[in-house]
Amino acid sequence: MSIQDIGVKGSVHFVYVREGFTRNRYEKLSVRRSYPDAQFTRVSASAKEASDDMLDFEKLLKDDTIRHAVDSAADIADQPSSVDQLEDRENKLIEETSQYYGNSIGLMLGIGLYEEEKHVDFSKLGKLTIAGTGTLEEDQSVGSVGAIREKLRTAEAEGADIFLVPKDKETFMYEGLSNEEEALQVAGELHLRLRVVPVASLEEAIYYLSNYPKYELELDPK
């Protein structure tokens, strides 16, 4: 999804994994027709109730990461804004994203807002497709998210050149691979064309994109 779809004048994209329930084979068929890549898992009836509660919680997380993105982008862009202006922007974005859940939009929203504030275009007039995922915390750090494999596959299918992920190898708090490790593993395993770029903060992401491709040449000298 383009960040422009939620009213932000930026060039980057966020990748969203939609979840839901089907009650019978007809609903399942309908979903599959609309989303050919959809995956299905059999669950108990109680799982739906638990999911409904989780969605309410994820909505709160999304609203928080939006506030962090607005505040962080304004801070890094060093653009004077009143408290009322920031709150108005936050409320409009919360309304524009009412159909989304979870906080994985944070990083890309922060980048898009920075582009808007500074009137810059990291896509180089559409020559570069930039996507990514990651929460944005109050301290401007990028936090871990889920569904990395699915998001990478979607980004690759949509022609992304760069995919930003949380640089969380040292901070990942759950079992299994961190987002950073999983993304690099999946990219190699599936021979993806896109470049996986781990970032620890919004500022690091902006620095990378502001200096691309010079930054790439420094990383991979010929």
PDB file of C-alpha atoms in Angstrom:
ATOM      1  CA  MET A   1       0.000   0.000   0.000  1.00  0.00           C
ATOM      2  CA  SER A   2       1.274   3.455  -0.847  1.00  0.00           C
ATOM      3  CA  ILE A   3       1.573   5.831   2.069  1.00  0.00           C
ATOM      4  CA  GLN A   4      -0.369   8.234  -0.152  1.00  0.00           C
ATOM      5  CA  ASP A   5      -3.428   5.999   0.273  1.00  0.00           C
ATOM      6  CA  ILE A   6      -3.744   7.273   3.837  1.00  0.00           C
ATOM      7  CA  GLY A   7      -3.267  10.925   2.941  1.00  0.00           C
ATOM      8  CA  VAL A   8       0.498  11.328   3.345  1.00  0.00           C
ATOM      9  CA  LYS A   9       2.489  13.070   0.598  1.00  0.00           C
ATOM     10  CA  GLY A  10       5.333  10.573   0.571  1.00  0.00           C
ATOM     11  CA  SER A  11       6.625   8.009  -1.905  1.00  0.00           C
ATOM     12  CA  VAL A  12       7.137   4.929   0.274  1.00  0.00           C
ATOM     13  CA  HIS A  13       4.943   1.874   0.790  1.00  0.00           C
ATOM     14  CA  PHE A  14       3.855  -0.201   3.764  1.00  0.00           C
ATOM     15  CA  VAL A  15       3.010  -3.896   3.561  1.00  0.00           C
ATOM     16  CA  TYR A  16      -0.094  -5.056   5.386  1.00  0.00           C
ATOM     17  CA  VAL A  17      -1.129  -8.648   6.077  1.00  0.00           C
ATOM     18  CA  ARG A  18      -4.887  -8.934   6.436  1.00  0.00           C
ATOM     19  CA  GLU A  19      -6.336 -11.569   8.767  1.00  0.00           C
ATOM     20  CA  GLY A  20      -9.881 -12.820   9.184  1.00  0.00           C
ATOM     21  CA  PHE A  21     -12.217 -15.779   9.518  1.00  0.00           C
ATOM     22  CA  THR A  22     -14.415 -17.711   7.104  1.00  0.00           C
ATOM     23  CA  ARG A  23     -17.415 -19.671   8.388  1.00  0.00           C
ATOM     24  CA  ASN A  24     -17.915 -22.058   5.489  1.00  0.00           C
ATOM     25  CA  ARG A  25     -16.462 -23.221   2.190  1.00  0.00           C
ATOM     26  CA  TYR A  26     -18.383 -20.596   0.218  1.00  0.00           C
ATOM     27  CA  GLU A  27     -16.841 -17.742   2.174  1.00  0.00           C
ATOM     28  CA  LYS A  28     -13.463 -19.407   1.787  1.00  0.00           C
ATOM     29  CA  LEU A  29     -13.948 -19.649  -1.975  1.00  0.00           C
ATOM     30  CA  SER A  30     -14.951 -15.993  -2.135  1.00  0.00           C
ATOM     31  CA  VAL A  31     -11.839 -14.941  -0.243  1.00  0.00           C
ATOM     32  CA  ARG A  32      -9.621 -17.085  -2.441  1.00  0.00           C
ATOM     33  CA  ARG A  33     -11.084 -15.504  -5.574  1.00  0.00           C
ATOM     34  CA  SER A  34     -10.348 -12.021  -4.243  1.00  0.00           C
ATOM     35  CA  TYR A  35      -6.978 -12.934  -2.735  1.00  0.00           C
ATOM     36  CA  PRO A  36      -5.416 -15.857  -4.652  1.00  0.00           C
ATOM     37  CA  ASP A  37      -2.406 -15.957  -2.314  1.00  0.00           C
ATOM     38  CA  ALA A  38      -4.523 -16.187   0.844  1.00  0.00           C
ATOM     39  CA  GLN A  39      -3.546 -18.909   3.303  1.00  0.00           C
ATOM     40  CA  PHE A  40      -6.041 -20.746   5.517  1.00  0.00           C
ATOM     41  CA  THR A  41      -5.649 -22.466   8.886  1.00  0.00           C
ATOM     42  CA  ARG A  42      -8.362 -24.406  10.705  1.00  0.00           C
ATOM     43  CA  VAL A  43      -9.082 -22.947  14.162  1.00  0.00           C
ATOM     44  CA  SER A  44     -11.617 -23.458  16.943  1.00  0.00           C
ATOM     45  CA  ALA A  45     -14.632 -21.217  17.518  1.00  0.00           C
ATOM     46  CA  SER A  46     -12.992 -19.763  20.624  1.00  0.00           C
ATOM     47  CA  ALA A  47     -10.106 -18.529  18.489  1.00  0.00           C
ATOM     48  CA  LYS A  48     -12.375 -15.950  16.865  1.00  0.00           C
ATOM     49  CA  GLU A  49     -13.334 -14.469  20.234  1.00  0.00           C
ATOM     50  CA  ALA A  50      -9.682 -14.262  21.205  1.00  0.00           C
ATOM     51  CA  SER A  51      -8.904 -12.667  17.844  1.00  0.00           C
ATOM     52  CA  ASP A  52     -11.596 -10.011  18.319  1.00  0.00           C
ATOM     53  CA  ASP A  53     -10.027  -9.034  21.638  1.00  0.00           C
ATOM     54  CA  MET A  54      -6.598  -8.950  20.020  1.00  0.00           C
ATOM     55  CA  LEU A  55      -7.840  -6.694  17.218  1.00  0.00           C
ATOM     56  CA  ASP A  56      -9.082  -4.169  19.764  1.00  0.00           C
ATOM     57  CA  PHE A  57      -5.643  -4.184  21.378  1.00  0.00           C
ATOM     58  CA  GLU A  58      -3.872  -3.909  18.022  1.00  0.00           C
ATOM     59  CA  LYS A  59      -5.974  -0.881  17.153  1.00  0.00           C
ATOM     60  CA  LEU A  60      -4.629   0.847  20.255  1.00  0.00           C
ATOM     61  CA  LEU A  61      -1.086  -0.114  19.256  1.00  0.00           C
ATOM     62  CA  LYS A  62      -1.656   1.309  15.783  1.00  0.00           C
ATOM     63  CA  ASP A  63      -2.890   4.610  17.188  1.00  0.00           C
ATOM     64  CA  ASP A  64       0.183   4.824  19.429  1.00  0.00           C
ATOM     65  CA  THR A  65       2.629   4.176  16.590  1.00  0.00           C
ATOM     66  CA  ILE A  66       0.881   6.841  14.495  1.00  0.00           C
ATOM     67  CA  ARG A  67       1.438   9.378  17.266  1.00  0.00           C
ATOM     68  CA  HIS A  68       5.075   8.347  17.524  1.00  0.00           C
ATOM     69  CA  ALA A  69       5.499   8.655  13.744  1.00  0.00           C
ATOM     70  CA  VAL A  70       4.001  12.149  13.623  1.00  0.00           C
ATOM     71  CA  ASP A  71       6.092  13.395  16.543  1.00  0.00           C
ATOM     72  CA  SER A  72       9.298  11.710  15.347  1.00  0.00           C
ATOM     73  CA  ALA A  73       9.031  12.937  11.760  1.00  0.00           C
ATOM     74  CA  ALA A  74       8.402  16.504  12.916  1.00  0.00           C
ATOM     75  CA  ASP A  75      11.379  16.295  15.273  1.00  0.00           C
ATOM     76  CA  ILE A  76      13.828  14.919  12.696  1.00  0.00           C
ATOM     77  CA  ALA A  77      12.572  17.254   9.968  1.00  0.00           C
ATOM     78  CA  ASP A  78      13.032  20.125  12.428  1.00  0.00           C
ATOM     79  CA  GLN A  79       9.853  21.756  11.225  1.00  0.00           C
ATOM     80  CA  PRO A  80       8.069  23.992  13.759  1.00  0.00           C
ATOM     81  CA  SER A  81       4.603  22.653  14.577  1.00  0.00           C
ATOM     82  CA  SER A  82       2.249  23.495  17.403  1.00  0.00           C
ATOM     83  CA  VAL A  83       0.825  20.841  19.695  1.00  0.00           C
ATOM     84  CA  ASP A  84      -2.584  21.438  18.120  1.00  0.00           C
ATOM     85  CA  GLN A  85      -1.178  20.917  14.611  1.00  0.00           C
ATOM     86  CA  LEU A  86       0.478  17.651  15.610  1.00  0.00           C
ATOM     87  CA  GLU A  87      -2.646  16.378  17.340  1.00  0.00           C
ATOM     88  CA  ASP A  88      -4.781  17.296  14.341  1.00  0.00           C
ATOM     89  CA  ARG A  89      -2.440  15.373  12.025  1.00  0.00           C
ATOM     90  CA  GLU A  90      -2.463  12.381  14.348  1.00  0.00           C
ATOM     91  CA  ASN A  91      -6.253  12.322  14.550  1.00  0.00           C
ATOM     92  CA  LYS A  92      -6.643  12.543  10.777  1.00  0.00           C
ATOM     93  CA  LEU A  93      -4.217   9.665  10.254  1.00  0.00           C
ATOM     94  CA  ILE A  94      -5.948   7.550  12.885  1.00  0.00           C
ATOM     95  CA  GLU A  95      -9.198   8.124  11.004  1.00  0.00           C
ATOM     96  CA  GLU A  96      -7.600   7.362   7.618  1.00  0.00           C
ATOM     97  CA  THR A  97      -6.221   4.059   8.935  1.00  0.00           C
ATOM     98  CA  SER A  98      -9.367   2.913  10.727  1.00  0.00           C
ATOM     99  CA  GLN A  99      -9.524  -0.236   8.568  1.00  0.00           C
ATOM    100  CA  TYR A 100      -6.017  -1.317   9.598  1.00  0.00           C
ATOM    101  CA  TYR A 101      -4.824  -3.019  12.760  1.00  0.00           C
ATOM    102  CA  GLY A 102      -1.432  -3.400  14.394  1.00  0.00           C
ATOM    103  CA  ASN A 103       1.528  -1.078  14.624  1.00  0.00           C
ATOM    104  CA  SER A 104       3.725  -2.317  11.780  1.00  0.00           C
ATOM    105  CA  ILE A 105       2.904   0.801   9.757  1.00  0.00           C
ATOM    106  CA  GLY A 106       4.955   3.013  12.080  1.00  0.00           C
ATOM    107  CA  LEU A 107       8.339   3.055  10.343  1.00  0.00           C
ATOM    108  CA  MET A 108       7.054   3.684   6.823  1.00  0.00           C
ATOM    109  CA  LEU A 109       4.575   6.268   8.058  1.00  0.00           C
ATOM    110  CA  GLY A 110       7.398   8.127   9.779  1.00  0.00           C
ATOM    111  CA  ILE A 111       9.437   8.118   6.563  1.00  0.00           C
ATOM    112  CA  GLY A 112       6.471   9.288   4.498  1.00  0.00           C
ATOM    113  CA  LEU A 113       5.741  12.114   6.922  1.00  0.00           C
ATOM    114  CA  TYR A 114       9.379  13.188   6.800  1.00  0.00           C
ATOM    115  CA  GLU A 115       9.183  13.299   2.990  1.00  0.00           C
ATOM    116  CA  GLU A 116       6.050  15.409   3.291  1.00  0.00           C
ATOM    117  CA  GLU A 117       7.608  17.796   5.816  1.00  0.00           C
ATOM    118  CA  LYS A 118      10.861  18.258   3.883  1.00  0.00           C
ATOM    119  CA  HIS A 119       9.365  18.074   0.372  1.00  0.00           C
ATOM    120  CA  VAL A 120      11.715  15.270  -0.645  1.00  0.00           C
ATOM    121  CA  ASP A 121      11.120  12.184  -2.765  1.00  0.00           C
ATOM    122  CA  PHE A 122      13.129   9.120  -1.780  1.00  0.00           C
ATOM    123  CA  SER A 123      11.753   7.222  -4.784  1.00  0.00           C
ATOM    124  CA  LYS A 124      13.774   9.443  -7.153  1.00  0.00           C
ATOM    125  CA  LEU A 125      10.636  10.388  -9.099  1.00  0.00           C
ATOM    126  CA  GLY A 126       9.320   6.838  -9.050  1.00  0.00           C
ATOM    127  CA  LYS A 127      12.542   5.162 -10.180  1.00  0.00           C
ATOM    128  CA  LEU A 128      12.874   3.392  -6.831  1.00  0.00           C
ATOM    129  CA  THR A 129      10.143   1.432  -5.051  1.00  0.00           C
ATOM    130  CA  ILE A 130      10.660   1.506  -1.293  1.00  0.00           C
ATOM    131  CA  ALA A 131       8.651  -0.686   1.055  1.00  0.00           C
ATOM    132  CA  GLY A 132       9.078  -1.897   4.589  1.00  0.00           C
ATOM    133  CA  THR A 133       7.649  -2.759   7.962  1.00  0.00           C
ATOM    134  CA  GLY A 134       8.324  -2.075  11.617  1.00  0.00           C
ATOM    135  CA  THR A 135       6.811  -0.313  14.581  1.00  0.00           C
ATOM    136  CA  LEU A 136       7.944   3.152  15.595  1.00  0.00           C
ATOM    137  CA  GLU A 137       8.436   3.655  19.301  1.00  0.00           C
ATOM    138  CA  GLU A 138       8.368   6.852  21.337  1.00  0.00           C
ATOM    139  CA  ASP A 139      12.188   7.022  21.316  1.00  0.00           C
ATOM    140  CA  GLN A 140      12.166   6.763  17.488  1.00  0.00           C
ATOM    141  CA  SER A 141      13.485   3.191  17.538  1.00  0.00           C
ATOM    142  CA  VAL A 142      12.080   0.599  15.132  1.00  0.00           C
ATOM    143  CA  GLY A 143      10.380  -2.372  16.784  1.00  0.00           C
ATOM    144  CA  SER A 144       9.771  -5.970  15.743  1.00  0.00           C
ATOM    145  CA  VAL A 145       6.648  -7.121  13.899  1.00  0.00           C
ATOM    146  CA  GLY A 146       5.145 -10.335  12.549  1.00  0.00           C
ATOM    147  CA  ALA A 147       4.614 -11.975   9.152  1.00  0.00           C
ATOM    148  CA  ILE A 148       8.024 -11.041   7.761  1.00  0.00           C
ATOM    149  CA  ARG A 149       8.036 -13.830   5.169  1.00  0.00           C
ATOM    150  CA  GLU A 150       4.603 -12.895   3.827  1.00  0.00           C
ATOM    151  CA  LYS A 151       5.467  -9.208   3.695  1.00  0.00           C
ATOM    152  CA  LEU A 152       8.700  -9.859   1.832  1.00  0.00           C
ATOM    153  CA  ARG A 153       6.949 -12.036  -0.732  1.00  0.00           C
ATOM    154  CA  THR A 154       4.302  -9.368  -1.249  1.00  0.00           C
ATOM    155  CA  ALA A 155       6.876  -6.602  -1.611  1.00  0.00           C
ATOM    156  CA  GLU A 156       8.843  -8.651  -4.131  1.00  0.00           C
ATOM    157  CA  ALA A 157       5.697  -9.397  -6.133  1.00  0.00           C
ATOM    158  CA  GLU A 158       4.860  -5.684  -6.206  1.00  0.00           C
ATOM    159  CA  GLY A 159       8.307  -4.782  -7.529  1.00  0.00           C
ATOM    160  CA  ALA A 160       9.957  -3.315  -4.437  1.00  0.00           C
ATOM    161  CA  ASP A 161      13.641  -2.460  -4.783  1.00  0.00           C
ATOM    162  CA  ILE A 162      14.298  -1.852  -1.087  1.00  0.00           C
ATOM    163  CA  PHE A 163      12.605  -3.436   1.906  1.00  0.00           C
ATOM    164  CA  LEU A 164      13.279  -1.888   5.314  1.00  0.00           C
ATOM    165  CA  VAL A 165      13.011  -4.139   8.376  1.00  0.00           C
ATOM    166  CA  PRO A 166      13.732  -3.712  12.086  1.00  0.00           C
ATOM    167  CA  LYS A 167      17.390  -4.152  13.016  1.00  0.00           C
ATOM    168  CA  ASP A 168      16.436  -6.282  15.994  1.00  0.00           C
ATOM    169  CA  LYS A 169      18.945  -9.125  16.147  1.00  0.00           C
ATOM    170  CA  GLU A 170      20.162  -7.941  19.550  1.00  0.00           C
ATOM    171  CA  THR A 171      16.799  -6.817  20.922  1.00  0.00           C
ATOM    172  CA  PHE A 172      14.323  -9.471  19.699  1.00  0.00           C
ATOM    173  CA  MET A 173      12.363 -10.716  22.718  1.00  0.00           C
ATOM    174  CA  TYR A 174      10.577 -13.758  21.284  1.00  0.00           C
ATOM    175  CA  GLU A 175      11.474 -17.302  20.303  1.00  0.00           C
ATOM    176  CA  GLY A 176      12.879 -17.983  16.873  1.00  0.00           C
ATOM    177  CA  LEU A 177      14.562 -15.698  14.396  1.00  0.00           C
ATOM    178  CA  SER A 178      14.510 -11.939  14.773  1.00  0.00           C
ATOM    179  CA  ASN A 179      12.904  -9.881  11.992  1.00  0.00           C
ATOM    180  CA  GLU A 180      16.361  -8.965  10.724  1.00  0.00           C
ATOM    181  CA  GLU A 181      17.565 -12.580  10.625  1.00  0.00           C
ATOM    182  CA  GLU A 182      14.348 -13.922   9.119  1.00  0.00           C
ATOM    183  CA  ALA A 183      14.230 -11.278   6.402  1.00  0.00           C
ATOM    184  CA  LEU A 184      17.794 -11.950   5.297  1.00  0.00           C
ATOM    185  CA  GLN A 185      17.203 -15.705   5.408  1.00  0.00           C
ATOM    186  CA  VAL A 186      13.984 -15.521   3.387  1.00  0.00           C
ATOM    187  CA  ALA A 187      15.531 -13.168   0.828  1.00  0.00           C
ATOM    188  CA  GLY A 188      18.347 -15.640   0.256  1.00  0.00           C
ATOM    189  CA  GLU A 189      16.137 -18.716   0.352  1.00  0.00           C
ATOM    190  CA  LEU A 190      13.667 -17.327  -2.203  1.00  0.00           C
ATOM    191  CA  HIS A 191      16.356 -15.542  -4.242  1.00  0.00           C
ATOM    192  CA  LEU A 192      14.522 -12.244  -3.957  1.00  0.00           C
ATOM    193  CA  ARG A 193      15.613  -9.364  -6.152  1.00  0.00           C
ATOM    194  CA  LEU A 194      14.877  -6.689  -3.559  1.00  0.00           C
ATOM    195  CA  ARG A 195      17.481  -5.547  -1.042  1.00  0.00           C
ATOM    196  CA  VAL A 196      16.707  -6.114   2.643  1.00  0.00           C
ATOM    197  CA  VAL A 197      17.855  -3.147   4.729  1.00  0.00           C
ATOM    198  CA  PRO A 198      17.720  -3.487   8.542  1.00  0.00           C
ATOM    199  CA  VAL A 199      17.363  -0.170  10.405  1.00  0.00           C
ATOM    200  CA  ALA A 200      17.341   0.492  14.139  1.00  0.00           C
ATOM    201  CA  SER A 201      15.680   3.904  14.110  1.00  0.00           C
ATOM    202  CA  LEU A 202      13.715   6.312  11.961  1.00  0.00           C
ATOM    203  CA  GLU A 203      16.781   8.528  11.721  1.00  0.00           C
ATOM    204  CA  GLU A 204      18.880   5.625  10.412  1.00  0.00           C
ATOM    205  CA  ALA A 205      16.237   4.809   7.791  1.00  0.00           C
ATOM    206  CA  ILE A 206      16.101   8.425   6.642  1.00  0.00           C
ATOM    207  CA  TYR A 207      19.898   8.622   6.498  1.00  0.00           C
ATOM    208  CA  TYR A 208      20.045   5.490   4.358  1.00  0.00           C
ATOM    209  CA  LEU A 209      17.394   6.702   1.921  1.00  0.00           C
ATOM    210  CA  SER A 210      18.787  10.244   1.802  1.00  0.00           C
ATOM    211  CA  ASN A 211      22.204   8.915   0.796  1.00  0.00           C
ATOM    212  CA  TYR A 212      21.096   6.179  -1.594  1.00  0.00           C
ATOM    213  CA  PRO A 213      22.823   5.018  -3.804  1.00  0.00           C
ATOM    214  CA  LYS A 214      26.006   6.575  -2.381  1.00  0.00           C
ATOM    215  CA  TYR A 215      25.428   4.603   0.828  1.00  0.00           C
ATOM    216  CA  GLU A 216      25.131   1.399  -1.202  1.00  0.00           C
ATOM    217  CA  LEU A 217      28.460   2.054  -2.897  1.00  0.00           C
ATOM    218  CA  GLU A 218      30.101   2.527   0.484  1.00  0.00           C
ATOM    219  CA  LEU A 219      28.679  -0.804   1.652  1.00  0.00           C
ATOM    220  CA  ASP A 220      29.614  -2.687  -1.528  1.00  0.00           C
ATOM    221  CA  PRO A 221      32.735  -1.087  -3.019  1.00  0.00           C
ATOM    222  CA  LYS A 222      33.567  -2.389  -6.484  1.00  0.00           C
TER     223      LYS A 222
END
